[in-house]
Amino acid sequence: MLEAYFSYSRISTDEEHQKFSRQEKALAKYAEDHGIKYFREFKDECTGSTFDRPEFKELDAHLQRGDTVVMKDLSRFTREAENGYQKYIQWLNKGVNIVFIDNPTISSDYIRQMLDTAEKQDLVTKTAMEAIIKLL
């Protein structure tokens, strides 16, 4: 399969006033600004405190090296730090590109640059940079 772009949106069902429209607009603008077309758009209406979400699980199963997932912000990906960090690293190690439109300093390109820089540092600096990455 060729490299593909996917979008992912999530709203919580326990908040009736939430809609997908702001995320849809941001994702459409990102696609237009970057000259891409989403192969598939995934949407969940459930909590972000777990990855046990139907559309997220399907997205996760489709991802291959070189694919890109675009989300409006980190809170659409996860609301849980430890499992979120583990899933993020799993995707990173798989070669998946992750774009958080509103949080570019935690998008995969930036984090990969930091990891590459950390590898070239002495032990203390490398350890500090890896800790910063985890905090981000």
CSV table of C-alpha atoms in Angstrom, one decimal, residues 20-122:
chain,number,residue,atom,x,y,z
A,20,PHE,CA,-17.2,17.7,14.8
A,21,SER,CA,-17.4,21.0,12.9
A,22,ARG,CA,-14.3,22.8,14.3
A,23,GLN,CA,-12.2,19.7,13.8
A,24,GLU,CA,-13.5,19.2,10.3
A,25,LYS,CA,-12.7,22.8,9.3
A,26,ALA,CA,-9.2,22.5,10.7
A,27,LEU,CA,-8.5,19.2,9.0
A,28,ALA,CA,-9.9,20.5,5.7
A,29,LYS,CA,-7.8,23.6,5.9
A,30,TYR,CA,-4.7,21.6,6.7
A,31,ALA,CA,-5.3,19.3,3.7
A,32,GLU,CA,-5.8,22.3,1.4
A,33,ASP,CA,-2.8,24.1,2.7
A,34,HIS,CA,-0.6,21.0,2.2
A,35,GLY,CA,-2.0,19.8,-1.0
A,36,ILE,CA,-3.2,16.4,0.4
A,37,LYS,CA,-6.3,14.3,0.3
A,38,TYR,CA,-7.3,12.1,3.2
A,39,PHE,CA,-7.5,8.4,2.2
A,40,ARG,CA,-10.0,8.0,4.9
A,41,GLU,CA,-11.5,10.0,7.7
A,42,PHE,CA,-12.0,8.4,11.1
A,43,LYS,CA,-14.4,9.7,13.7
A,44,ASP,CA,-15.3,8.6,17.2
A,45,GLU,CA,-18.0,9.8,19.6
A,46,CYS,CA,-16.5,8.6,22.9
A,47,THR,CA,-14.1,9.3,25.7
A,48,GLY,CA,-10.4,9.9,25.0
A,49,SER,CA,-9.4,8.3,28.3
A,50,THR,CA,-8.9,4.9,26.5
A,51,PHE,CA,-7.9,3.7,23.1
A,52,ASP,CA,-10.8,1.2,23.1
A,53,ARG,CA,-12.6,3.3,20.5
A,54,PRO,CA,-14.1,1.6,17.4
A,55,GLU,CA,-12.8,4.0,14.7
A,56,PHE,CA,-9.4,4.5,16.5
A,57,LYS,CA,-8.9,0.8,16.6
A,58,GLU,CA,-9.7,0.5,12.9
A,59,LEU,CA,-7.3,3.4,12.1
A,60,ASP,CA,-4.6,1.8,14.2
A,61,ALA,CA,-5.0,-1.5,12.3
A,62,HIS,CA,-4.7,0.2,8.9
A,63,LEU,CA,-1.5,2.2,9.6
A,64,GLN,CA,1.7,1.3,7.8
A,65,ARG,CA,5.2,2.8,7.7
A,66,GLY,CA,5.1,6.2,6.0
A,67,ASP,CA,1.4,6.8,6.6
A,68,THR,CA,0.3,10.1,8.2
A,69,VAL,CA,-2.4,10.7,10.8
A,70,VAL,CA,-3.6,14.3,11.1
A,71,MET,CA,-5.6,15.4,14.2
A,72,LYS,CA,-6.6,18.9,15.3
A,73,ASP,CA,-4.9,18.6,18.7
A,74,LEU,CA,-3.5,16.2,21.2
A,75,SER,CA,-6.8,15.8,23.2
A,76,ARG,CA,-8.4,14.2,20.2
A,77,PHE,CA,-5.7,11.5,20.3
A,78,THR,CA,-5.8,10.8,24.0
A,79,ARG,CA,-6.7,12.2,27.4
A,80,GLU,CA,-4.5,9.7,29.3
A,81,ALA,CA,-0.8,10.4,29.6
A,82,GLU,CA,0.9,7.1,30.1
A,83,ASN,CA,-1.1,5.0,27.6
A,84,GLY,CA,-1.1,8.0,25.2
A,85,TYR,CA,2.7,8.2,25.4
A,86,GLN,CA,3.0,4.5,24.8
A,87,LYS,CA,0.7,4.5,21.7
A,88,TYR,CA,2.5,7.6,20.4
A,89,ILE,CA,5.9,5.9,20.7
A,90,GLN,CA,4.5,2.7,19.1
A,91,TRP,CA,3.3,4.7,16.1
A,92,LEU,CA,6.6,6.6,16.0
A,93,ASN,CA,8.6,3.3,16.0
A,94,LYS,CA,6.3,1.9,13.3
A,95,GLY,CA,7.2,4.9,11.0
A,96,VAL,CA,3.8,6.6,11.2
A,97,ASN,CA,3.8,10.4,10.9
A,98,ILE,CA,1.6,12.1,13.4
A,99,VAL,CA,0.4,15.7,13.0
A,100,PHE,CA,-1.3,17.7,15.7
A,101,ILE,CA,-2.4,20.9,13.9
A,102,ASP,CA,-2.7,22.9,17.1
A,103,ASN,CA,0.3,21.3,18.9
A,104,PRO,CA,3.2,21.3,16.3
A,105,THR,CA,5.9,20.7,19.0
A,106,ILE,CA,4.5,17.3,19.7
A,107,SER,CA,4.0,16.3,16.0
A,108,SER,CA,6.2,13.4,15.0
A,109,ASP,CA,8.6,15.4,12.7
A,110,TYR,CA,9.6,17.7,15.6
A,111,ILE,CA,9.9,14.8,18.1
A,112,ARG,CA,12.0,12.8,15.7
A,113,GLN,CA,14.4,15.8,15.2
A,114,MET,CA,14.7,16.0,19.0
A,115,LEU,CA,15.4,12.3,19.3
A,116,ASP,CA,18.0,12.5,16.6
A,117,THR,CA,19.7,15.4,18.3
A,118,ALA,CA,19.5,13.6,21.7
A,119,GLU,CA,21.3,10.6,20.2
A,120,LYS,CA,24.3,12.8,19.4
A,121,GLN,CA,24.7,14.2,22.9
A,122,ASP,CA,26.5,13.2,26.0
